[in-house]
Amino acid sequence: MNSLRIWFKKVGRAKYISHLDLMRSMTKAIKRSGVKVWYTEGFNPHAYITFPLPLSLGIESESECVDIRVEDGVSAWEVKERLYPQMPEGLDIISVEEPFCNAKEIRYGRYVITLDFENKADAEKFASLSEKLVSEKSLVCEKKGKKGHKKIMKEVPLGEHIFNFKAEAEDSVLVINVDLSAGNPVNIAPNLLIGAIEKQSDVIPVYKKFEKKCLLTENFEIFR
């Protein structure tokens, strides 16, 4: 039994696929590919498939990954060749390789956020406010959480979870590059950051695009 990490893109309409549906799609694609995967034992055996960090709905990604276990003798090259033509639209295989990092090493996600405004002045105003709020570490967002068995909304201070923030406006488009806390114990999606800024702004973007570029370890090295 060998462990392999499949790297793929999640772009276009695929960004609206929920994590549960993504898992189902990946399971079906692997089954159709004929790759000899390792199955768990017990009364309900199933293929070992695990995502190191699920992606929030509505966010595109240039670097998603899923871990599988295959039978001895199955190579990474074989998995890629067999799986590539079976993937749904918007889920494109990049590479298949042996895992280098453990999922527990994930600490940050690197994002590019593109915001369109009605005019250049609004884009520059939102950029200025964003930089001010981030530098003051005053932003707060609401995240779903649990209290016992009950689901609740809780406030999360964002100041300690925002890194390497940079906002650049060009004409009516604002591009934000930022690293956000990811994995355990806190996972901050970029839409939460923008939502927190919008609450304190009198200008709102007319279009928003969120892209995850990669995951990072504690030393801001790329998770592989």
Short mmCIF file of N, CA, C and O in Angstrom, two decimals, residues 20-147:
data_model
loop_
_atom_site.label_atom_id
_atom_site.label_comp_id
_atom_site.label_asym_id
_atom_site.label_seq_id
_atom_site.Cartn_x
_atom_site.Cartn_y
_atom_site.Cartn_z
N LEU A 20 -18.83 17.92 -0.24
CA LEU A 20 -19.41 16.58 -0.29
C LEU A 20 -19.54 16.10 -1.74
O LEU A 20 -19.20 14.95 -2.05
N ASP A 21 -20.01 16.98 -2.63
CA ASP A 21 -20.14 16.60 -4.04
C ASP A 21 -18.77 16.42 -4.69
O ASP A 21 -18.61 15.58 -5.59
N LEU A 22 -17.78 17.20 -4.24
CA LEU A 22 -16.43 17.03 -4.76
C LEU A 22 -15.88 15.66 -4.39
O LEU A 22 -15.27 14.97 -5.21
N MET A 23 -16.13 15.24 -3.17
CA MET A 23 -15.68 13.92 -2.73
C MET A 23 -16.35 12.82 -3.55
O MET A 23 -15.70 11.84 -3.95
N ARG A 24 -17.64 13.00 -3.82
CA ARG A 24 -18.36 12.01 -4.63
C ARG A 24 -17.81 11.98 -6.06
O ARG A 24 -17.61 10.91 -6.63
N SER A 25 -17.54 13.17 -6.62
CA SER A 25 -17.01 13.24 -7.99
C SER A 25 -15.64 12.58 -8.08
O SER A 25 -15.35 11.85 -9.03
N MET A 26 -14.79 12.84 -7.07
CA MET A 26 -13.45 12.26 -7.08
C MET A 26 -13.53 10.74 -6.92
O MET A 26 -12.80 10.00 -7.59
N THR A 27 -14.41 10.26 -6.06
CA THR A 27 -14.56 8.83 -5.86
C THR A 27 -15.01 8.14 -7.15
O THR A 27 -14.48 7.09 -7.53
N LYS A 28 -15.98 8.76 -7.85
CA LYS A 28 -16.47 8.18 -9.11
C LYS A 28 -15.39 8.20 -10.18
O LYS A 28 -15.24 7.24 -10.94
N ALA A 29 -14.63 9.29 -10.25
CA ALA A 29 -13.57 9.40 -11.25
C ALA A 29 -12.49 8.33 -11.02
O ALA A 29 -12.01 7.70 -11.97
N ILE A 30 -12.13 8.12 -9.77
CA ILE A 30 -11.12 7.11 -9.45
C ILE A 30 -11.65 5.71 -9.79
O ILE A 30 -10.93 4.88 -10.34
N LYS A 31 -12.93 5.48 -9.50
CA LYS A 31 -13.52 4.18 -9.81
C LYS A 31 -13.54 3.93 -11.31
O LYS A 31 -13.19 2.83 -11.78
N ARG A 32 -13.93 4.95 -12.10
CA ARG A 32 -13.97 4.80 -13.55
C ARG A 32 -12.57 4.61 -14.15
O ARG A 32 -12.41 3.97 -15.18
N SER A 33 -11.57 5.18 -13.49
CA SER A 33 -10.20 5.10 -14.02
C SER A 33 -9.61 3.70 -13.92
O SER A 33 -8.67 3.36 -14.64
N GLY A 34 -10.15 2.89 -13.02
CA GLY A 34 -9.63 1.54 -12.86
C GLY A 34 -8.37 1.46 -12.02
O GLY A 34 -7.75 0.39 -11.91
N VAL A 35 -7.99 2.57 -11.39
CA VAL A 35 -6.82 2.56 -10.52
C VAL A 35 -7.08 1.65 -9.32
O VAL A 35 -8.15 1.70 -8.70
N LYS A 36 -6.13 0.82 -8.99
CA LYS A 36 -6.28 -0.13 -7.89
C LYS A 36 -5.99 0.58 -6.56
O LYS A 36 -4.84 0.68 -6.14
N VAL A 37 -7.06 1.08 -5.96
CA VAL A 37 -6.91 1.80 -4.69
C VAL A 37 -7.08 0.84 -3.52
O VAL A 37 -7.65 -0.25 -3.66
N TRP A 38 -6.60 1.28 -2.37
CA TRP A 38 -6.70 0.48 -1.14
C TRP A 38 -8.05 0.75 -0.49
O TRP A 38 -8.48 1.89 -0.38
N TYR A 39 -8.72 -0.32 -0.07
CA TYR A 39 -10.02 -0.19 0.59
C TYR A 39 -9.89 -0.49 2.07
O TYR A 39 -9.11 -1.35 2.49
N THR A 40 -10.69 0.22 2.86
CA THR A 40 -10.71 -0.02 4.29
C THR A 40 -11.34 -1.38 4.56
O THR A 40 -12.04 -1.95 3.71
N GLU A 41 -11.10 -1.90 5.74
CA GLU A 41 -11.67 -3.18 6.13
C GLU A 41 -12.91 -2.97 6.99
O GLU A 41 -13.22 -1.86 7.38
N GLY A 42 -13.65 -4.04 7.24
CA GLY A 42 -14.85 -3.94 8.06
C GLY A 42 -16.11 -4.25 7.30
O GLY A 42 -16.08 -4.76 6.18
N PHE A 43 -17.26 -3.88 7.89
CA PHE A 43 -18.55 -4.21 7.29
C PHE A 43 -18.88 -3.32 6.10
O PHE A 43 -19.68 -3.70 5.25
N ASN A 44 -18.30 -2.13 6.05
CA ASN A 44 -18.60 -1.19 4.95
C ASN A 44 -17.30 -0.67 4.35
O ASN A 44 -16.95 0.50 4.52
N PRO A 45 -16.57 -1.51 3.59
CA PRO A 45 -15.29 -1.07 3.03
C PRO A 45 -15.46 0.03 1.99
O PRO A 45 -16.42 0.03 1.22
N HIS A 46 -14.58 1.02 2.01
CA HIS A 46 -14.62 2.09 1.03
C HIS A 46 -13.20 2.54 0.72
O HIS A 46 -12.27 2.32 1.50
N ALA A 47 -13.03 3.14 -0.44
CA ALA A 47 -11.71 3.59 -0.87
C ALA A 47 -11.20 4.68 0.05
O ALA A 47 -11.96 5.57 0.47
N TYR A 48 -9.91 4.63 0.38
CA TYR A 48 -9.31 5.65 1.24
C TYR A 48 -9.06 6.91 0.39
O TYR A 48 -8.21 6.93 -0.49
N ILE A 49 -9.85 7.95 0.63
CA ILE A 49 -9.72 9.23 -0.06
C ILE A 49 -9.90 10.32 0.98
O ILE A 49 -10.93 10.37 1.67
N THR A 50 -8.92 11.22 1.12
CA THR A 50 -9.04 12.27 2.12
C THR A 50 -8.47 13.58 1.60
O THR A 50 -7.44 13.60 0.92
N PHE A 51 -9.16 14.68 1.90
CA PHE A 51 -8.73 16.01 1.49
C PHE A 51 -8.04 16.69 2.68
O PHE A 51 -8.66 16.87 3.73
N PRO A 52 -6.75 17.06 2.54
CA PRO A 52 -6.04 17.72 3.65
C PRO A 52 -6.73 18.97 4.16
O PRO A 52 -6.72 19.24 5.35
N LEU A 53 -7.37 19.74 3.26
CA LEU A 53 -8.09 20.94 3.69
C LEU A 53 -9.20 21.25 2.68
O LEU A 53 -8.92 21.65 1.55
N PRO A 54 -10.47 21.06 3.06
CA PRO A 54 -11.58 21.36 2.17
C PRO A 54 -11.60 22.83 1.76
O PRO A 54 -11.22 23.71 2.54
N LEU A 55 -12.05 23.10 0.54
CA LEU A 55 -12.12 24.45 0.00
C LEU A 55 -13.53 25.00 0.17
O LEU A 55 -14.51 24.30 -0.10
N SER A 56 -13.63 26.25 0.60
CA SER A 56 -14.93 26.88 0.78
C SER A 56 -15.63 27.04 -0.57
O SER A 56 -15.00 27.25 -1.61
N LEU A 57 -16.95 26.97 -0.54
CA LEU A 57 -17.77 27.09 -1.74
C LEU A 57 -17.59 28.46 -2.39
O LEU A 57 -17.53 29.48 -1.70
N GLY A 58 -17.49 28.50 -3.72
CA GLY A 58 -17.40 29.75 -4.45
C GLY A 58 -15.99 30.27 -4.64
O GLY A 58 -15.79 31.35 -5.20
N ILE A 59 -14.99 29.50 -4.19
CA ILE A 59 -13.59 29.91 -4.33
C ILE A 59 -12.89 29.02 -5.35
O ILE A 59 -12.98 27.79 -5.26
N GLU A 60 -12.22 29.62 -6.32
CA GLU A 60 -11.43 28.84 -7.26
C GLU A 60 -10.08 28.50 -6.65
O GLU A 60 -9.64 29.16 -5.70
N SER A 61 -9.45 27.47 -7.17
CA SER A 61 -8.14 27.08 -6.64
C SER A 61 -7.24 26.58 -7.76
O SER A 61 -7.66 25.81 -8.61
N GLU A 62 -6.00 27.04 -7.71
CA GLU A 62 -4.98 26.57 -8.65
C GLU A 62 -4.20 25.41 -8.06
O GLU A 62 -3.34 24.84 -8.74
N SER A 63 -4.50 25.04 -6.83
CA SER A 63 -3.65 24.04 -6.16
C SER A 63 -4.43 23.30 -5.08
O SER A 63 -4.16 23.45 -3.89
N GLU A 64 -5.40 22.47 -5.49
CA GLU A 64 -6.12 21.61 -4.55
C GLU A 64 -5.46 20.23 -4.52
O GLU A 64 -4.80 19.82 -5.47
N CYS A 65 -5.67 19.51 -3.43
CA CYS A 65 -5.08 18.18 -3.37
C CYS A 65 -5.99 17.22 -2.63
O CYS A 65 -6.80 17.61 -1.79
N VAL A 66 -5.83 15.95 -2.97
CA VAL A 66 -6.54 14.86 -2.30
C VAL A 66 -5.57 13.70 -2.16
O VAL A 66 -4.77 13.43 -3.06
N ASP A 67 -5.59 13.05 -1.01
CA ASP A 67 -4.70 11.93 -0.75
C ASP A 67 -5.44 10.61 -0.95
O ASP A 67 -6.59 10.46 -0.51
N ILE A 68 -4.78 9.67 -1.61
CA ILE A 68 -5.35 8.33 -1.79
C ILE A 68 -4.28 7.30 -1.42
O ILE A 68 -3.09 7.62 -1.35
N ARG A 69 -4.72 6.08 -1.20
CA ARG A 69 -3.80 4.97 -0.99
C ARG A 69 -4.04 3.95 -2.08
O ARG A 69 -5.19 3.60 -2.38
N VAL A 70 -2.97 3.52 -2.71
CA VAL A 70 -3.06 2.58 -3.82
C VAL A 70 -2.33 1.29 -3.48
O VAL A 70 -1.48 1.25 -2.58
N GLU A 71 -2.65 0.25 -4.21
CA GLU A 71 -2.00 -1.04 -4.00
C GLU A 71 -0.55 -0.97 -4.45
O GLU A 71 -0.18 -0.14 -5.29
N ASP A 72 0.27 -1.85 -3.90
CA ASP A 72 1.68 -1.90 -4.27
C ASP A 72 1.82 -2.10 -5.78
O ASP A 72 1.07 -2.87 -6.38
N GLY A 73 2.77 -1.40 -6.37
CA GLY A 73 3.02 -1.53 -7.80
C GLY A 73 2.32 -0.50 -8.65
O GLY A 73 2.62 -0.36 -9.84
N VAL A 74 1.37 0.25 -8.07
CA VAL A 74 0.68 1.30 -8.82
C VAL A 74 1.50 2.59 -8.71
O VAL A 74 1.74 3.09 -7.61
N SER A 75 1.93 3.13 -9.85
CA SER A 75 2.81 4.31 -9.85
C SER A 75 2.01 5.60 -9.91
O SER A 75 0.84 5.62 -10.32
N ALA A 76 2.66 6.70 -9.54
CA ALA A 76 2.04 8.02 -9.64
C ALA A 76 1.72 8.34 -11.09
O ALA A 76 0.68 8.93 -11.40
N TRP A 77 2.62 7.97 -12.00
CA TRP A 77 2.40 8.22 -13.43
C TRP A 77 1.15 7.50 -13.93
O TRP A 77 0.34 8.07 -14.67
N GLU A 78 0.96 6.26 -13.50
CA GLU A 78 -0.21 5.48 -13.92
C GLU A 78 -1.50 6.13 -13.42
O GLU A 78 -2.49 6.22 -14.15
N VAL A 79 -1.49 6.58 -12.17
CA VAL A 79 -2.68 7.23 -11.60
C VAL A 79 -3.04 8.47 -12.40
O VAL A 79 -4.21 8.69 -12.75
N LYS A 80 -2.05 9.29 -12.72
CA LYS A 80 -2.32 10.52 -13.48
C LYS A 80 -2.88 10.20 -14.86
O LYS A 80 -3.86 10.81 -15.30
N GLU A 81 -2.25 9.25 -15.57
CA GLU A 81 -2.68 8.91 -16.92
C GLU A 81 -4.10 8.33 -16.94
O GLU A 81 -4.88 8.62 -17.85
N ARG A 82 -4.41 7.52 -15.97
CA ARG A 82 -5.74 6.90 -15.93
C ARG A 82 -6.82 7.87 -15.45
O ARG A 82 -7.96 7.83 -15.91
N LEU A 83 -6.46 8.73 -14.51
CA LEU A 83 -7.45 9.59 -13.88
C LEU A 83 -7.75 10.84 -14.70
O LEU A 83 -8.89 11.34 -14.68
N TYR A 84 -6.77 11.37 -15.40
CA TYR A 84 -6.91 12.64 -16.12
C TYR A 84 -8.17 12.70 -16.99
O TYR A 84 -8.94 13.67 -16.91
N PRO A 85 -8.42 11.69 -17.87
CA PRO A 85 -9.59 11.79 -18.75
C PRO A 85 -10.93 11.57 -18.05
O PRO A 85 -11.99 11.78 -18.65
N GLN A 86 -10.91 11.15 -16.79
CA GLN A 86 -12.15 10.86 -16.07
C GLN A 86 -12.65 12.04 -15.23
O GLN A 86 -13.75 11.98 -14.69
N MET A 87 -11.85 13.10 -15.14
CA MET A 87 -12.22 14.21 -14.27
C MET A 87 -13.30 15.09 -14.90
O MET A 87 -13.29 15.34 -16.10
N PRO A 88 -14.25 15.57 -14.09
CA PRO A 88 -15.31 16.46 -14.60
C PRO A 88 -14.73 17.81 -15.04
O PRO A 88 -13.61 18.17 -14.69
N GLU A 89 -15.54 18.56 -15.79
CA GLU A 89 -15.13 19.89 -16.24
C GLU A 89 -14.81 20.79 -15.06
O GLU A 89 -15.56 20.84 -14.08
N GLY A 90 -13.68 21.48 -15.15
CA GLY A 90 -13.28 22.39 -14.09
C GLY A 90 -12.42 21.77 -13.02
O GLY A 90 -11.88 22.47 -12.17
N LEU A 91 -12.28 20.45 -13.05
CA LEU A 91 -11.40 19.73 -12.13
C LEU A 91 -10.29 19.09 -12.96
O LEU A 91 -10.48 17.99 -13.50
N ASP A 92 -9.17 19.77 -13.09
CA ASP A 92 -8.10 19.34 -13.98
C ASP A 92 -6.89 18.86 -13.19
O ASP A 92 -6.36 19.58 -12.33
N ILE A 93 -6.43 17.65 -13.49
CA ILE A 93 -5.27 17.09 -12.81
C ILE A 93 -4.01 17.87 -13.17
O ILE A 93 -3.74 18.15 -14.34
N ILE A 94 -3.22 18.24 -12.15
CA ILE A 94 -1.94 18.91 -12.36
C ILE A 94 -0.80 17.90 -12.26
O ILE A 94 0.04 17.79 -13.14
N SER A 95 -0.79 17.16 -11.16
CA SER A 95 0.27 16.17 -10.95
C SER A 95 -0.16 15.17 -9.90
O SER A 95 -1.13 15.38 -9.17
N VAL A 96 0.57 14.07 -9.85
CA VAL A 96 0.38 13.05 -8.82
C VAL A 96 1.76 12.71 -8.27
O VAL A 96 2.68 12.42 -9.04
N GLU A 97 1.92 12.77 -6.96
CA GLU A 97 3.23 12.53 -6.37
C GLU A 97 3.09 12.01 -4.94
O GLU A 97 1.99 12.05 -4.37
N GLU A 98 4.16 11.53 -4.39
CA GLU A 98 4.14 11.09 -3.00
C GLU A 98 4.04 12.31 -2.09
O GLU A 98 4.67 13.34 -2.35
N PRO A 99 3.25 12.23 -1.02
CA PRO A 99 3.13 13.38 -0.11
C PRO A 99 4.46 13.74 0.53
O PRO A 99 5.21 12.85 0.95
N PHE A 100 4.75 15.03 0.57
CA PHE A 100 5.98 15.50 1.22
C PHE A 100 5.67 16.03 2.61
O PHE A 100 6.42 15.81 3.55
N CYS A 101 4.53 16.72 2.74
CA CYS A 101 4.13 17.31 4.02
C CYS A 101 2.93 16.55 4.59
O CYS A 101 2.11 16.00 3.85
N ASN A 102 2.82 16.56 5.90
CA ASN A 102 1.65 16.02 6.57
C ASN A 102 0.57 17.10 6.61
O ASN A 102 0.87 18.29 6.74
N ALA A 103 -0.68 16.69 6.51
CA ALA A 103 -1.78 17.65 6.51
C ALA A 103 -1.78 18.53 7.75
O ALA A 103 -2.23 19.68 7.72
N LYS A 104 -1.25 18.02 8.86
CA LYS A 104 -1.20 18.80 10.10
C LYS A 104 -0.25 19.99 10.01
O LYS A 104 -0.27 20.87 10.87
N GLU A 105 0.60 20.02 8.96
CA GLU A 105 1.56 21.11 8.80
C GLU A 105 0.95 22.34 8.14
O GLU A 105 1.59 23.39 8.06
N ILE A 106 -0.27 22.24 7.64
CA ILE A 106 -0.92 23.38 6.98
C ILE A 106 -1.20 24.48 8.00
O ILE A 106 -1.79 24.24 9.04
N ARG A 107 -0.75 25.70 7.68
CA ARG A 107 -0.97 26.83 8.59
C ARG A 107 -1.65 28.02 7.91
O ARG A 107 -2.35 28.79 8.55
N TYR A 108 -1.40 28.20 6.59
CA TYR A 108 -1.93 29.37 5.89
C TYR A 108 -2.40 29.00 4.48
O TYR A 108 -1.96 28.01 3.90
N GLY A 109 -3.29 29.81 3.96
CA GLY A 109 -3.69 29.74 2.56
C GLY A 109 -3.32 31.04 1.88
O GLY A 109 -3.50 32.11 2.47
N ARG A 110 -2.78 30.96 0.69
CA ARG A 110 -2.40 32.17 -0.07
C ARG A 110 -3.47 32.45 -1.12
O ARG A 110 -3.79 31.58 -1.94
N TYR A 111 -4.01 33.68 -1.09
CA TYR A 111 -5.14 34.02 -1.95
C TYR A 111 -4.89 35.27 -2.78
O TYR A 111 -4.15 36.17 -2.37
N VAL A 112 -5.56 35.30 -3.93
CA VAL A 112 -5.67 36.51 -4.74
C VAL A 112 -7.16 36.85 -4.83
O VAL A 112 -7.96 36.01 -5.25
N ILE A 113 -7.51 38.05 -4.40
CA ILE A 113 -8.90 38.51 -4.41
C ILE A 113 -9.03 39.64 -5.42
O ILE A 113 -8.30 40.64 -5.32
N THR A 114 -9.92 39.49 -6.37
CA THR A 114 -10.13 40.52 -7.39
C THR A 114 -11.51 41.15 -7.19
O THR A 114 -12.53 40.44 -7.19
N LEU A 115 -11.53 42.47 -7.00
CA LEU A 115 -12.78 43.19 -6.76
C LEU A 115 -12.99 44.24 -7.84
O LEU A 115 -12.09 45.05 -8.11
N ASP A 116 -14.15 44.24 -8.44
CA ASP A 116 -14.51 45.24 -9.44
C ASP A 116 -15.45 46.27 -8.82
O ASP A 116 -16.41 45.90 -8.12
N PHE A 117 -15.17 47.56 -9.09
CA PHE A 117 -16.00 48.64 -8.57
C PHE A 117 -16.57 49.45 -9.74
O PHE A 117 -16.19 49.27 -10.89
N GLU A 118 -17.47 50.35 -9.40
CA GLU A 118 -18.12 51.15 -10.44
C GLU A 118 -17.16 52.15 -11.06
O GLU A 118 -17.31 52.55 -12.21
N ASN A 119 -16.14 52.56 -10.29
CA ASN A 119 -15.19 53.53 -10.81
C ASN A 119 -13.86 53.42 -10.06
O ASN A 119 -13.75 52.71 -9.04
N LYS A 120 -12.86 54.15 -10.54
CA LYS A 120 -11.52 54.11 -9.96
C LYS A 120 -11.50 54.65 -8.54
O LYS A 120 -10.81 54.12 -7.66
N ALA A 121 -12.27 55.72 -8.29
CA ALA A 121 -12.29 56.34 -6.96
C ALA A 121 -12.77 55.35 -5.89
O ALA A 121 -12.21 55.29 -4.79
N ASP A 122 -13.80 54.57 -6.22
CA ASP A 122 -14.32 53.59 -5.27
C ASP A 122 -13.29 52.50 -4.99
O ASP A 122 -13.13 52.05 -3.85
N ALA A 123 -12.59 52.06 -6.03
CA ALA A 123 -11.57 51.03 -5.86
C ALA A 123 -10.44 51.52 -4.95
O ALA A 123 -9.98 50.81 -4.05
N GLU A 124 -10.00 52.75 -5.17
CA GLU A 124 -8.92 53.31 -4.34
C GLU A 124 -9.39 53.55 -2.91
O GLU A 124 -8.62 53.34 -1.96
N LYS A 125 -10.64 53.93 -2.74
CA LYS A 125 -11.19 54.17 -1.41
C LYS A 125 -11.26 52.86 -0.62
O LYS A 125 -10.90 52.81 0.56
N PHE A 126 -11.70 51.80 -1.27
CA PHE A 126 -11.81 50.50 -0.61
C PHE A 126 -10.42 49.97 -0.27
O PHE A 126 -10.21 49.38 0.79
N ALA A 127 -9.45 50.20 -1.16
CA ALA A 127 -8.06 49.76 -0.93
C ALA A 127 -7.48 50.45 0.29
O ALA A 127 -6.85 49.82 1.15
N SER A 128 -7.69 51.76 0.37
CA SER A 128 -7.17 52.54 1.49
C SER A 128 -7.78 52.10 2.81
O SER A 128 -7.08 51.93 3.82
N LEU A 129 -9.10 51.89 2.81
CA LEU A 129 -9.78 51.45 4.02
C LEU A 129 -9.30 50.06 4.43
O LEU A 129 -9.07 49.78 5.61
N SER A 130 -9.13 49.19 3.46
CA SER A 130 -8.68 47.82 3.73
C SER A 130 -7.33 47.82 4.42
O SER A 130 -7.13 47.13 5.44
N GLU A 131 -6.40 48.58 3.88
CA GLU A 131 -5.06 48.64 4.46
C GLU A 131 -5.09 49.20 5.88
O GLU A 131 -4.36 48.75 6.76
N LYS A 132 -5.93 50.20 6.09
CA LYS A 132 -6.06 50.81 7.42
C LYS A 132 -6.61 49.80 8.43
O LYS A 132 -6.05 49.65 9.53
N LEU A 133 -7.68 49.12 8.08
CA LEU A 133 -8.30 48.18 8.99
C LEU A 133 -7.39 46.99 9.31
O LEU A 133 -7.34 46.51 10.44
N VAL A 134 -6.66 46.52 8.28
CA VAL A 134 -5.75 45.40 8.48
C VAL A 134 -4.59 45.81 9.40
O VAL A 134 -4.20 45.07 10.31
N SER A 135 -4.04 47.01 9.16
CA SER A 135 -2.92 47.48 9.98
C SER A 135 -3.34 47.71 11.43
O SER A 135 -2.56 47.51 12.36
N GLU A 136 -4.59 48.11 11.63
CA GLU A 136 -5.11 48.35 12.99
C GLU A 136 -5.50 47.06 13.70
O GLU A 136 -5.75 47.07 14.90
N LYS A 137 -5.57 45.96 12.94
CA LYS A 137 -5.98 44.66 13.48
C LYS A 137 -7.34 44.75 14.17
O LYS A 137 -7.57 44.17 15.25
N SER A 138 -8.25 45.48 13.54
CA SER A 138 -9.54 45.72 14.17
C SER A 138 -10.69 44.94 13.53
O SER A 138 -11.83 45.03 13.98
N LEU A 139 -10.39 44.17 12.49
CA LEU A 139 -11.46 43.47 11.77
C LEU A 139 -11.97 42.26 12.56
O LEU A 139 -11.21 41.55 13.20
N VAL A 140 -13.29 42.05 12.45
CA VAL A 140 -13.95 40.92 13.09
C VAL A 140 -14.91 40.30 12.08
O VAL A 140 -15.60 41.01 11.35
N CYS A 141 -14.95 38.96 12.04
CA CYS A 141 -15.90 38.30 11.15
C CYS A 141 -16.76 37.33 11.97
O CYS A 141 -16.45 37.02 13.12
N GLU A 142 -17.83 36.86 11.36
CA GLU A 142 -18.68 35.86 11.99
C GLU A 142 -18.48 34.53 11.30
O GLU A 142 -18.50 34.44 10.07
N LYS A 143 -18.24 33.48 12.08
CA LYS A 143 -18.07 32.14 11.56
C LYS A 143 -19.02 31.18 12.25
O LYS A 143 -19.35 31.35 13.42
N LYS A 144 -19.44 30.17 11.50
CA LYS A 144 -20.28 29.14 12.08
C LYS A 144 -19.45 28.30 13.05
O LYS A 144 -18.31 27.96 12.76
N GLY A 145 -20.03 27.99 14.18
CA GLY A 145 -19.34 27.17 15.16
C GLY A 145 -20.34 26.29 15.91
O GLY A 145 -21.52 26.23 15.55
N LYS A 146 -19.84 25.61 16.92
CA LYS A 146 -20.70 24.73 17.70
C LYS A 146 -20.55 25.02 19.19
O LYS A 146 -19.47 25.33 19.66
N LYS A 147 -21.65 24.91 19.89
CA LYS A 147 -21.66 24.98 21.35
C LYS A 147 -22.39 23.74 21.82
O LYS A 147 -23.61 23.68 21.82
#
